[in-house]
Coordinates of C-alpha atoms in Angstrom, one line a residue:
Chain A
X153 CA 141.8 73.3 64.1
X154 CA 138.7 73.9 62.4
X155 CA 135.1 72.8 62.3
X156 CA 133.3 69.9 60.5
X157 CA 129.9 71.6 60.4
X158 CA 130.0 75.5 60.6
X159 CA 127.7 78.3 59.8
X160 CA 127.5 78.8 56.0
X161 CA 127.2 82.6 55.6
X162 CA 127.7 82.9 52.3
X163 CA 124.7 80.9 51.7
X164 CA 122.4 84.0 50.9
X165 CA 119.2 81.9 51.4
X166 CA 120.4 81.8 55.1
X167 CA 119.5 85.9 56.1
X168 CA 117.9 88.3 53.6
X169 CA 118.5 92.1 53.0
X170 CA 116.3 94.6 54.1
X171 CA 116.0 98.2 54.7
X172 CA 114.7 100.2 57.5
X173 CA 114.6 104.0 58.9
X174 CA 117.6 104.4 61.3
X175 CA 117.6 107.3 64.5
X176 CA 118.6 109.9 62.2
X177 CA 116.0 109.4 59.5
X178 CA 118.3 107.6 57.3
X179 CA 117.8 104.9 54.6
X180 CA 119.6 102.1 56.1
X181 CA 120.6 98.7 54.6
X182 CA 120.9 95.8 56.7
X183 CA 120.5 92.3 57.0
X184 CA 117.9 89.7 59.3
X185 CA 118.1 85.7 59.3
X186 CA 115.6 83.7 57.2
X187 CA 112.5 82.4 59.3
X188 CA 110.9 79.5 57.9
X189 CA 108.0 76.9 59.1
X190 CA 108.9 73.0 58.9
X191 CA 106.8 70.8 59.6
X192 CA 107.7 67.2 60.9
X193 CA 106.1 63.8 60.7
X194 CA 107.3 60.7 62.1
X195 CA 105.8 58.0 59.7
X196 CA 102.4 59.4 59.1
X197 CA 101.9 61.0 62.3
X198 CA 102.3 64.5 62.3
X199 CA 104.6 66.0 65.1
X200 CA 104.7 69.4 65.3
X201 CA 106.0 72.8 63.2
X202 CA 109.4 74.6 63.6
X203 CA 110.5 77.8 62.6
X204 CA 113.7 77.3 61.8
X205 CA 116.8 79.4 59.0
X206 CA 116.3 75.3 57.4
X207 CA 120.1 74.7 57.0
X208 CA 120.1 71.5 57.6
X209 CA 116.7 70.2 57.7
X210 CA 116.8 66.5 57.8
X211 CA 119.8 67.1 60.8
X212 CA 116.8 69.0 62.9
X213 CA 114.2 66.8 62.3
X214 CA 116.3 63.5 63.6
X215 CA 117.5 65.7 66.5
X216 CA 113.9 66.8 67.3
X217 CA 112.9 63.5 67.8
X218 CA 115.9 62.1 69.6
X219 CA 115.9 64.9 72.3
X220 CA 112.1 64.7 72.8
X221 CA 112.1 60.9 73.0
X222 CA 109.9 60.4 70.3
X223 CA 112.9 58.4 68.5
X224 CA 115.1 56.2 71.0
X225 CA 119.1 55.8 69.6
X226 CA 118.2 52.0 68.8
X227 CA 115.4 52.9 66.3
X228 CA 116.9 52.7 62.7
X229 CA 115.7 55.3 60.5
X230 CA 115.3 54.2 56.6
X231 CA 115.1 57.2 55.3
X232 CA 114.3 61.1 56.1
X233 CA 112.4 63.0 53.1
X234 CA 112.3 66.6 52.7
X235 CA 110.2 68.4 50.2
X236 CA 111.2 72.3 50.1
X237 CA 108.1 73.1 48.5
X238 CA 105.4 71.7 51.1
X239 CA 108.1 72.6 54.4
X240 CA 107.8 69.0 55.3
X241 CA 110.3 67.0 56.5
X242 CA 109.5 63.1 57.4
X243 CA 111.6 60.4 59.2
X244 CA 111.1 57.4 58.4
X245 CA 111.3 54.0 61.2
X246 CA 112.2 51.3 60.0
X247 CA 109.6 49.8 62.7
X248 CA 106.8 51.9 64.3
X249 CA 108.4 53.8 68.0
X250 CA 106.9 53.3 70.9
X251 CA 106.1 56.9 70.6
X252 CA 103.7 56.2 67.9
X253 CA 102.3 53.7 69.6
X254 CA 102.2 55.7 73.2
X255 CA 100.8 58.4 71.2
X256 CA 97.7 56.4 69.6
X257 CA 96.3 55.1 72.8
X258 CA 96.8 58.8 74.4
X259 CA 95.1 60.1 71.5
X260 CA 92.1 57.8 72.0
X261 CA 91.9 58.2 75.8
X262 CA 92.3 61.6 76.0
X263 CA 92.4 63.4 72.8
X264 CA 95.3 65.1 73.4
X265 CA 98.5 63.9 71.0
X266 CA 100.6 66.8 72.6
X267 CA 103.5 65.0 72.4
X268 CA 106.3 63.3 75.2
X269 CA 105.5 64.0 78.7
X270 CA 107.4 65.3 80.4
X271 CA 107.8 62.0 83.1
X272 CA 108.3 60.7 80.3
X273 CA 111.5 62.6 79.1
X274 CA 112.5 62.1 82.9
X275 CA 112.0 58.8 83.2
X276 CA 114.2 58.3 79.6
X277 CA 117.2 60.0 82.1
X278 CA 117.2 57.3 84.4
X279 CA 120.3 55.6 84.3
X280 CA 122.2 58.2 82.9
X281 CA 125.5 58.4 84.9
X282 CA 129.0 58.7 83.5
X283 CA 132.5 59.4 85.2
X284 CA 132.2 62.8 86.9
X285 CA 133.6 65.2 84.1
X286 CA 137.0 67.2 84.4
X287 CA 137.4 70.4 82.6
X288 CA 141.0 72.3 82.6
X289 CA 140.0 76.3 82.8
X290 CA 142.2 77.0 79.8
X291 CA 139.7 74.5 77.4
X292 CA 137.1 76.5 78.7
X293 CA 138.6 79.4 77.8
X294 CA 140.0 78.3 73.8
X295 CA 136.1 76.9 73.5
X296 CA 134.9 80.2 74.4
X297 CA 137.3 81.9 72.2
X298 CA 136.6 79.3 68.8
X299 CA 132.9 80.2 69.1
X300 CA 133.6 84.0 69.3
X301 CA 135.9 84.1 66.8
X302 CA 133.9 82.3 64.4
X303 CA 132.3 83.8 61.5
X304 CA 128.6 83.5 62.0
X305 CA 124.9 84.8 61.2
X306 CA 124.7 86.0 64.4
X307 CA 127.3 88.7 63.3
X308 CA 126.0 89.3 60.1
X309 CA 122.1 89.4 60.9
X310 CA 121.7 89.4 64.9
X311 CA 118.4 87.6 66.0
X312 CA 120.0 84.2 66.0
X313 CA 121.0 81.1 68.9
X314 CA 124.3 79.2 68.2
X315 CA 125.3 76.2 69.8
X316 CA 128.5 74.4 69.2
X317 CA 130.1 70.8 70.2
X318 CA 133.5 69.9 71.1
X319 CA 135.7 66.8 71.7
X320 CA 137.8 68.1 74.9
X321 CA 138.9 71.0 73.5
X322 CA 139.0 69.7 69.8
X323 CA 136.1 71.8 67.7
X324 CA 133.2 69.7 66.0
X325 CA 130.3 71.5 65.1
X326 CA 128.7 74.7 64.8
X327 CA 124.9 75.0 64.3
X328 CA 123.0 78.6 64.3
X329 CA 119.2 78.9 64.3
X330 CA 116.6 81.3 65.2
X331 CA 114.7 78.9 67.4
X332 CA 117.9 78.6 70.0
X333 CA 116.3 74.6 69.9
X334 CA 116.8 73.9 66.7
X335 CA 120.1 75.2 66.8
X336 CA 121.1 72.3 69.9
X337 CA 118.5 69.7 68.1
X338 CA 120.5 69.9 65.0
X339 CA 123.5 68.7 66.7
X340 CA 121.8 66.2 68.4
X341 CA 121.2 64.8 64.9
X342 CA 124.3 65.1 63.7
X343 CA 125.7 63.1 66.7
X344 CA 122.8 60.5 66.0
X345 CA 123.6 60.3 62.0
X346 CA 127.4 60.2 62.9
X347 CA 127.1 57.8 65.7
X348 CA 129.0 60.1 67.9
X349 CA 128.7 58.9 71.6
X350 CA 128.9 62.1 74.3
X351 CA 131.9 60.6 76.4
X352 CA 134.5 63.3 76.1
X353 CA 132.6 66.3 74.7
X354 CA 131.6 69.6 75.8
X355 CA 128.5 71.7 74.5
X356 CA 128.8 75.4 74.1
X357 CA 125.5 77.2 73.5
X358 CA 124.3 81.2 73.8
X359 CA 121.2 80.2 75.2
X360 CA 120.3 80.1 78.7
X361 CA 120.8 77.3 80.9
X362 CA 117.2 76.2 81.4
X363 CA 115.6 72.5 82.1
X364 CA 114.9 72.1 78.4
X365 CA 118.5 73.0 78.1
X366 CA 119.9 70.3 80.5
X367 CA 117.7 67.7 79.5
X368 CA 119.1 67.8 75.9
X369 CA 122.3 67.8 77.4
X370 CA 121.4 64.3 78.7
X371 CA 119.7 63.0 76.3
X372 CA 122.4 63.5 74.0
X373 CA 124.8 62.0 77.1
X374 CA 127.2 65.4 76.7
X375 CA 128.4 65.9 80.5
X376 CA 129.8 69.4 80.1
X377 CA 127.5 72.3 79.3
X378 CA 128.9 75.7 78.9
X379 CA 126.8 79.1 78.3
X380 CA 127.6 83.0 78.4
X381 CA 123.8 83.4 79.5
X382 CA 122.7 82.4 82.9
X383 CA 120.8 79.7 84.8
X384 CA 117.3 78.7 85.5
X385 CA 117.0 77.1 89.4
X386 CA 115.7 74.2 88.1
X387 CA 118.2 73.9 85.4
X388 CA 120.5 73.8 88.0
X389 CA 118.9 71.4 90.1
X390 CA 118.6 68.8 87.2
X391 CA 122.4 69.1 86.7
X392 CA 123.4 68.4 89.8
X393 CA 120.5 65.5 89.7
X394 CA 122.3 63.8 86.3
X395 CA 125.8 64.9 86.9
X396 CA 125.8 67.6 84.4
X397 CA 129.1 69.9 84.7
X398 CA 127.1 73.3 84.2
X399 CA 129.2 76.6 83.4
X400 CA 127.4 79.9 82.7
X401 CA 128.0 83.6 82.4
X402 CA 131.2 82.8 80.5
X403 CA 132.1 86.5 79.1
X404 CA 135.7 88.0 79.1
X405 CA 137.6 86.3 82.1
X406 CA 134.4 85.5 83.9
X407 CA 132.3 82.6 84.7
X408 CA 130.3 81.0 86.8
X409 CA 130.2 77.0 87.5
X410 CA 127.2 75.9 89.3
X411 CA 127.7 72.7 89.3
X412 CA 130.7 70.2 88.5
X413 CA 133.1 73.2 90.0
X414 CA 134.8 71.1 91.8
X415 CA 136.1 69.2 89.2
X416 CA 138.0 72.3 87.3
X417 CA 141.3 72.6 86.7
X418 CA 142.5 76.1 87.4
X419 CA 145.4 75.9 84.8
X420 CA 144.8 79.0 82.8
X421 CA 146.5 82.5 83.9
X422 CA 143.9 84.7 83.9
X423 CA 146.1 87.5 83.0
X424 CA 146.2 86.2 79.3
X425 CA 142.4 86.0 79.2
X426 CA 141.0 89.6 77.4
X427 CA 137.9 91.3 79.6
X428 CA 134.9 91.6 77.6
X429 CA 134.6 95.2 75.9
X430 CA 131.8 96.5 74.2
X431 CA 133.0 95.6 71.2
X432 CA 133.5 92.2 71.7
X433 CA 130.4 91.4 73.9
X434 CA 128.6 92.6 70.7
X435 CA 130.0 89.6 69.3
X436 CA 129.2 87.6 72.2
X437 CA 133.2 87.5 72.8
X438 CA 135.8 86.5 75.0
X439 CA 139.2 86.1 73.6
X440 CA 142.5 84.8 74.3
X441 CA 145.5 87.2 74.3
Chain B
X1160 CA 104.8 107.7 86.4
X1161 CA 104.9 104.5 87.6
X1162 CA 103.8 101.0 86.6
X1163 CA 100.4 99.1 87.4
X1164 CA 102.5 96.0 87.7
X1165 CA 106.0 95.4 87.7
X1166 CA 108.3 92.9 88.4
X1167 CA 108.2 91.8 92.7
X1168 CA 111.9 91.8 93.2
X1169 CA 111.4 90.8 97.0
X1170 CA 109.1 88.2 95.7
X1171 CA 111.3 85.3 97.4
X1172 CA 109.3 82.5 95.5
X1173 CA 110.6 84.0 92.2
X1174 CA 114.5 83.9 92.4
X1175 CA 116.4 80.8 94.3
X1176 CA 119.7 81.4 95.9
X1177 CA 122.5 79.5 94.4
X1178 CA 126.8 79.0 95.1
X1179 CA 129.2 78.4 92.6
X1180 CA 132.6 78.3 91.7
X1181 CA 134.0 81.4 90.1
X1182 CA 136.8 82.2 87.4
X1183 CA 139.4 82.2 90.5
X1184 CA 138.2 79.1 92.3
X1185 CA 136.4 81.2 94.7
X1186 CA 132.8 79.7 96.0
X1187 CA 130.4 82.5 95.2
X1188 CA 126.6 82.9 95.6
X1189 CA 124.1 84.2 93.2
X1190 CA 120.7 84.4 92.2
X1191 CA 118.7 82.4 89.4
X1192 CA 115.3 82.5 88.3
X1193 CA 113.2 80.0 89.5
X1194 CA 111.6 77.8 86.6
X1195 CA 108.0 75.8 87.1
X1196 CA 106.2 73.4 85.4
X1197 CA 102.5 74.8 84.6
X1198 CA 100.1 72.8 83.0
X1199 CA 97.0 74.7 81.2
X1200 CA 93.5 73.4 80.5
X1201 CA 91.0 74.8 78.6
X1202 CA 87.6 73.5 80.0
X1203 CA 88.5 69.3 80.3
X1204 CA 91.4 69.9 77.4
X1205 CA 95.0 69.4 78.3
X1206 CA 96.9 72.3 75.9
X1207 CA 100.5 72.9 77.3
X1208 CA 103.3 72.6 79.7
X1209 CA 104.8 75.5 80.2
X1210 CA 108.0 76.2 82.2
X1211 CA 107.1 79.9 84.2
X1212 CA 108.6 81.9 87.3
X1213 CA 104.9 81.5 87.6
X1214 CA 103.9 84.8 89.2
X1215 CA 100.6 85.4 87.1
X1216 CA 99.7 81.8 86.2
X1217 CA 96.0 83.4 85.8
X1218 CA 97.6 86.1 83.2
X1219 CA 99.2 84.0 81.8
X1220 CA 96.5 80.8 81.2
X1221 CA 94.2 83.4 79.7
X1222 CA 97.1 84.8 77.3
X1223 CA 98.1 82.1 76.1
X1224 CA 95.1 80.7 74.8
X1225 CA 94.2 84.5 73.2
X1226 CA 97.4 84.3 71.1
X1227 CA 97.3 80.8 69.9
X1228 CA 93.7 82.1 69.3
X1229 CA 92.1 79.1 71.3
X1230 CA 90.2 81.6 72.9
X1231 CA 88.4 84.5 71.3
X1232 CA 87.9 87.8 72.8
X1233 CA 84.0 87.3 72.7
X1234 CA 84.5 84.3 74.8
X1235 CA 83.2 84.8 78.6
X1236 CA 85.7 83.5 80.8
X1237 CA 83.7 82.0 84.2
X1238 CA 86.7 80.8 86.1
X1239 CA 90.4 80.4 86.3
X1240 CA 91.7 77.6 88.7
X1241 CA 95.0 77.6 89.5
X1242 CA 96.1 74.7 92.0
X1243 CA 100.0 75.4 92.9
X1244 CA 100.4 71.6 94.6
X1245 CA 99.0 70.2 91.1
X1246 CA 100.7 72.6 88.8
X1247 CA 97.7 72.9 87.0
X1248 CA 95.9 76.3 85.9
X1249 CA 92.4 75.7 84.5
X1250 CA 89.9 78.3 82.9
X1251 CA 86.5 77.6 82.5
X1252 CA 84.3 79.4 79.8
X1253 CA 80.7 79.9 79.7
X1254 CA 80.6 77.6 76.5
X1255 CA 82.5 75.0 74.5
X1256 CA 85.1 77.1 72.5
X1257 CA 85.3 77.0 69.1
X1258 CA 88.9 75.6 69.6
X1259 CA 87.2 72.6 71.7
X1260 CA 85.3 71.5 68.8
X1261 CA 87.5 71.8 66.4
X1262 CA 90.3 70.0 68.3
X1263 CA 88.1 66.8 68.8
X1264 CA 87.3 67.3 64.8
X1265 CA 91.2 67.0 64.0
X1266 CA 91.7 64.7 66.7
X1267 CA 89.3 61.8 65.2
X1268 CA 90.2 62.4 61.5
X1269 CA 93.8 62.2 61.6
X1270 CA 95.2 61.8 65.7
X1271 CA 96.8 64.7 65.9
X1272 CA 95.9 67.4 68.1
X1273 CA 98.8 69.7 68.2
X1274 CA 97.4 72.7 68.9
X1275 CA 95.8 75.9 66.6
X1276 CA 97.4 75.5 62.9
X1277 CA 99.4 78.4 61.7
X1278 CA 96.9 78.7 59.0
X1279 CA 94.1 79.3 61.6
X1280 CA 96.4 81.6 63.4
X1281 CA 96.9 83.6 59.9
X1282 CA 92.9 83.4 59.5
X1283 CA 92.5 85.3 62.6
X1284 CA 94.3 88.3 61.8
X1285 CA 92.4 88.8 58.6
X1286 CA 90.6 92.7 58.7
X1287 CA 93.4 93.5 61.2
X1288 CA 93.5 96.9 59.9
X1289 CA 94.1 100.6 62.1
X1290 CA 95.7 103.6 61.2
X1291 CA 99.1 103.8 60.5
X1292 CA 100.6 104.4 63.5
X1293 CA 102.7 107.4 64.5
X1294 CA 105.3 107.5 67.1
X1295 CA 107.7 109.9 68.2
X1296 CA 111.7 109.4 68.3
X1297 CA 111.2 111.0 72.6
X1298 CA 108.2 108.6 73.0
X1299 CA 110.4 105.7 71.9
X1300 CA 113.4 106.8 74.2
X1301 CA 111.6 107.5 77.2
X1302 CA 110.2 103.6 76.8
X1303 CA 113.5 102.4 76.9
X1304 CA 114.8 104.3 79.6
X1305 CA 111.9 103.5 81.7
X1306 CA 112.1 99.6 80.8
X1307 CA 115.7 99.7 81.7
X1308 CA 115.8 101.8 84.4
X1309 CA 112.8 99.8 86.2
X1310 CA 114.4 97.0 89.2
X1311 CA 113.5 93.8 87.2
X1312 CA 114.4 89.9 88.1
X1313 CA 116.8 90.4 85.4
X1314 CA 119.2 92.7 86.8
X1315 CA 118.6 90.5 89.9
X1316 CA 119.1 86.7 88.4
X1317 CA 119.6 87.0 84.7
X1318 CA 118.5 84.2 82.4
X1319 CA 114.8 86.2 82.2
X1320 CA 112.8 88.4 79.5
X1321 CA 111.0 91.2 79.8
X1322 CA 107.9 92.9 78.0
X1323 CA 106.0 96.3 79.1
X1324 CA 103.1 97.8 77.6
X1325 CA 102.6 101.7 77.2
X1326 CA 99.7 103.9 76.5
X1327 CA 102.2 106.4 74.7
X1328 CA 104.5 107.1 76.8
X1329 CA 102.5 106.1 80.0
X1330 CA 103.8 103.0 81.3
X1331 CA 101.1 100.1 82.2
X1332 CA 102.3 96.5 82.9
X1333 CA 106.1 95.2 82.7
X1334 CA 106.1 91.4 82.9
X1335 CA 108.9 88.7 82.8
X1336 CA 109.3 85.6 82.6
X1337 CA 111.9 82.6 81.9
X1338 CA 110.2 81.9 78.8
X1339 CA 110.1 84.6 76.5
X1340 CA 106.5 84.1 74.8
X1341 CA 105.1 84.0 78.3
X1342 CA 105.8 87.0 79.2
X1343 CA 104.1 88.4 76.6
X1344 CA 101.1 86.5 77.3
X1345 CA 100.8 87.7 80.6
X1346 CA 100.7 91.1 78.9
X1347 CA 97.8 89.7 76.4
X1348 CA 95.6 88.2 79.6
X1349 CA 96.2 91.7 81.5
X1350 CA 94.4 93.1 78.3
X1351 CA 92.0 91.0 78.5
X1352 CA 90.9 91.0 82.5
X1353 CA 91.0 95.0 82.2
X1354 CA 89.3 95.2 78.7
X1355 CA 92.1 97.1 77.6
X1356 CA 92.4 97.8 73.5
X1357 CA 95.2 97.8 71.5
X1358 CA 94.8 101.5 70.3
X1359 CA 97.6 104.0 71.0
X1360 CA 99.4 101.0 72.3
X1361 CA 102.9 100.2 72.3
X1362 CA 104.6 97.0 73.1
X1363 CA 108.0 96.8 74.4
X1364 CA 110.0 93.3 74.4
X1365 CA 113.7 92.8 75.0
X1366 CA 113.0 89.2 73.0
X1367 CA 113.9 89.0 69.1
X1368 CA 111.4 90.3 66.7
X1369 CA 110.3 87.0 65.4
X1370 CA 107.0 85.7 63.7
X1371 CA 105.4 84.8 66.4
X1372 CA 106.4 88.4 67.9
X1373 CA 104.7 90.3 65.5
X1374 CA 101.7 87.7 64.9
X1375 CA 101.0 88.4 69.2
X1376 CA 101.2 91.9 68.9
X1377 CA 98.6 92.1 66.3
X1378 CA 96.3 89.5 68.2
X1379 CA 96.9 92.2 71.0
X1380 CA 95.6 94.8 68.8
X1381 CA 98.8 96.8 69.5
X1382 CA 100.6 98.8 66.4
X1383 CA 104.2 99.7 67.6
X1384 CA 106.5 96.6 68.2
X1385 CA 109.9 98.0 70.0
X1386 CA 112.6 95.4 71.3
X1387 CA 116.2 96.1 72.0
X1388 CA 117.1 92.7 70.2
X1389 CA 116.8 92.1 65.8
X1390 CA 114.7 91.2 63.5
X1391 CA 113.7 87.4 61.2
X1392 CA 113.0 88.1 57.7
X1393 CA 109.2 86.5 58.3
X1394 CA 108.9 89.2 61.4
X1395 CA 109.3 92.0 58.9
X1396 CA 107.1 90.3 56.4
X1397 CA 104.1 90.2 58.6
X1398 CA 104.4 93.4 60.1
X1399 CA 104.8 95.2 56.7
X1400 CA 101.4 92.8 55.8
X1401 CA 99.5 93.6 58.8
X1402 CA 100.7 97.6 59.5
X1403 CA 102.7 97.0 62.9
X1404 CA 105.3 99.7 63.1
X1405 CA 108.7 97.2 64.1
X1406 CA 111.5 99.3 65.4
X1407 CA 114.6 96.8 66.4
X1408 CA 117.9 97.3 68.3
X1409 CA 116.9 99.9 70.2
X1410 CA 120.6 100.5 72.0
X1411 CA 121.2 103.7 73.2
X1412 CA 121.1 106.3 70.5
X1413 CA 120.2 103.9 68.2
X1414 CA 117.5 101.8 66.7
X1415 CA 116.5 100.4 63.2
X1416 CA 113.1 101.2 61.9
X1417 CA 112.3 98.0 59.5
X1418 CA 108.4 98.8 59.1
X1419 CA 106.3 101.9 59.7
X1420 CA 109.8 104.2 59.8
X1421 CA 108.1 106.8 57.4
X1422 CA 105.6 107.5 60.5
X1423 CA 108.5 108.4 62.9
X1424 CA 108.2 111.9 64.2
X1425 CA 111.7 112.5 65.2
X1426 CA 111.5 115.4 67.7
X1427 CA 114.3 114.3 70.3
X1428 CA 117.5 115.3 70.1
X1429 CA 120.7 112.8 69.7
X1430 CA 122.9 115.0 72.2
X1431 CA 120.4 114.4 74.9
X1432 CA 120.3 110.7 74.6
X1433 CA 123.0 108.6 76.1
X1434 CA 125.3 105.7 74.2
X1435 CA 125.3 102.4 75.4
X1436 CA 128.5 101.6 77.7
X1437 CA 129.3 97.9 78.8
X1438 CA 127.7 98.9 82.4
X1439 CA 124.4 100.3 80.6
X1440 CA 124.4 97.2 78.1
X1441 CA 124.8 94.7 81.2
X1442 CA 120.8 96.5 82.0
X1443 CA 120.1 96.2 78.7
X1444 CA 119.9 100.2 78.7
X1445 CA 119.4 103.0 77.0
X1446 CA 119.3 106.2 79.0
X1447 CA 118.3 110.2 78.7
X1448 CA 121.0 112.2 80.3

């Protein structure tokens, strides 16, 4: 099994080398990601500028949208333009959104275009309900184990969010960005692009399991949401709100479900499941024996 | 030596007790960060959500707008309402900011208002200039070992960054949040309330040394960036440009110098200073023995 989408990190435009002083006074080589600015316009109107490693560009941009609400899944985007030179990147409607139109009369109420509100993103929830999800402890674990055995910029440069999505157990894609957003926002576009519904899939991310966090999750209708960081209260709150399986704190044989518990299936023998050591929570790591 | 402000770890408001199921089916309870909606005015101007444990919303309002330079440190500040029912945290200045007028500029030429432009941001640092800085190798470890020896909401909920500010080695604020630029803001509006320069200043983050990092610190006047996390390629660039000394992955005995290394006095010796075990690493630590 292996991914359709996963980090590229032979693409050297992805980190750069650089060279620093290290404790001992040494001349050290090393590597960092790539930070660059993008900047987004839906239509004409301009939404906002990303720092992002700009792998995948047009992916990010779509997912922006999608997961802010600015772009609703029936919209049909014509085309998305990207000029490397001006850091633009432009989706194009085929109609104008009702975010363009929302935004106008905001804009001339109140002068302020900040973007969705949040009721807004709330009330784009409602109605989200699905079949309470069922996860079987040993998927957990192989999910855990694909990510961290992964090649990936975070090993090579540090300073980098990945975020992954699975079918059951099944491995789809793997996204990395320094803005741990982008890195869930590109998936989101790829899901959009691909037409890929959530029923069935499970998102992995190294990021902390905030509000932001869960409301992607929605958005994108993925009912399982897996971290090795921890929880937010609120985080937790809106998952049990939307019925949002939410898994933290995965690391070695550990974990933590706050919500959704109930629905795991304890069929993995811990005793084949490696601790976490040094060495491998440096790569964010647990592993199957 | 002790702190002027540290974290309130018996500050019930700021962590939310939680129960979960565990890697053994077992119901456990644990502590999260809480996670609050705060919405900032400047004058009648809407600016931002933000999502805060919300324990300086004052700090943190007035921070804010100094590093997305909205506010300049000329301005007089008259008032700062903060209403917790509303979720709203207003500050009033003496006169219409600069940002104010031209906000309703951009707003009527092209409907988009989306805050201060990179360029501007850029613009502001321009005659940023002090001398090099110099730092040395037992300043640097004693910073670390007091950050991570200090009780913090981390160590209590996870899921929560943390920034401190020394004078040298004196300690002065250590902030955290749930968002990682906030926390550093509350640092910035500290600064600001106690008319506190950026001189002799050194700024500790356990966040990633990003952009946006390094283009803070020098708003904040401060010269020496330290975080136990890495480095972007656009981090280093700026700091190099604007004569911050960036020292990353500060772990133990060890850290990476990527700008200013050639100022490092390194007086302390490596036998004294402890390596980073799992235990330490889970406190994000560094200790002297």
């Amino acid at each position: 099994m292996t991914w359709l989408i996963a980090p590229n990190i032979s693409n050297a435009k992805l980190t750069a080398q650089v060279s620093g002083i290290n404790e001992r006074g040494e001349r050290t080589p090393s590597h960092v990601p790539v930070e660059k600015a993008l900047t987004l316009y839906l239509n004409a109107q301009e939404i906002v500028t990303m720092m992002t490693i700009n792998d995948y560009p047009q992916l990010l941009a779509l997912g922006y949208l999608l997961n802010q609400n600015m772009l609703a899944p029936q919209d049909v985007v014509e085309a998305i333009d990207y000029d490397e030179d001006l850091e633009v990147v432009v989706v194009r409607t085929q109609h104008h959104t009702n975010f363009e139109a929302k935004l106008k009369k905001r804009t001339q109420t109140s002068g302020c275009a900040q973007g969705t509100s949040f009721g807004d993103l709330m009330e784009s929830l409602e109605g989200f309900t699905h079949a309470p999800p069922v996860l079987n402890t040993s998927t957990l674990y192989k999910i855990a184990q694909m990510v961290n055995t992964t090649p990936s910029l975070y090993l090579e440069a540090g300073a980098i969010h990945g975020c992954a999505l699975f079918q059951g157990e099944t491995p789809l894609v793997f996204m990395e960005d320094v803005g741990r957003h982008n890195a869930v926002d590109k998936i989101a576009g790829w899901m959009f692009e691909q037409k890929q519904s959530g029923e069935g899939k499970v998102f992995y991310t190294t990021g902390r399991l905030t509000s932001e966090m869960v409301i992607k999750a929605a958005r994108m209708r993925v009912p399982v949401l897996i971290s090795r960081s921890g929880f937010t209260a609120w985080g937790v709150e809106l998952a049990q709100k939307l019925g949002i399986m939410l898994i933290g704190r995965v690391r070695g044989k550990r974990f933590l479900a706050l919500t959704g518990g109930e629905h795991l299936i304890f069929d993995q023998d811990l005793a084949y499941v490696e601790e976490e050591t040094l060495k491998s929570k440096r790569k964010g790591a647990a592993a199957l024996i």
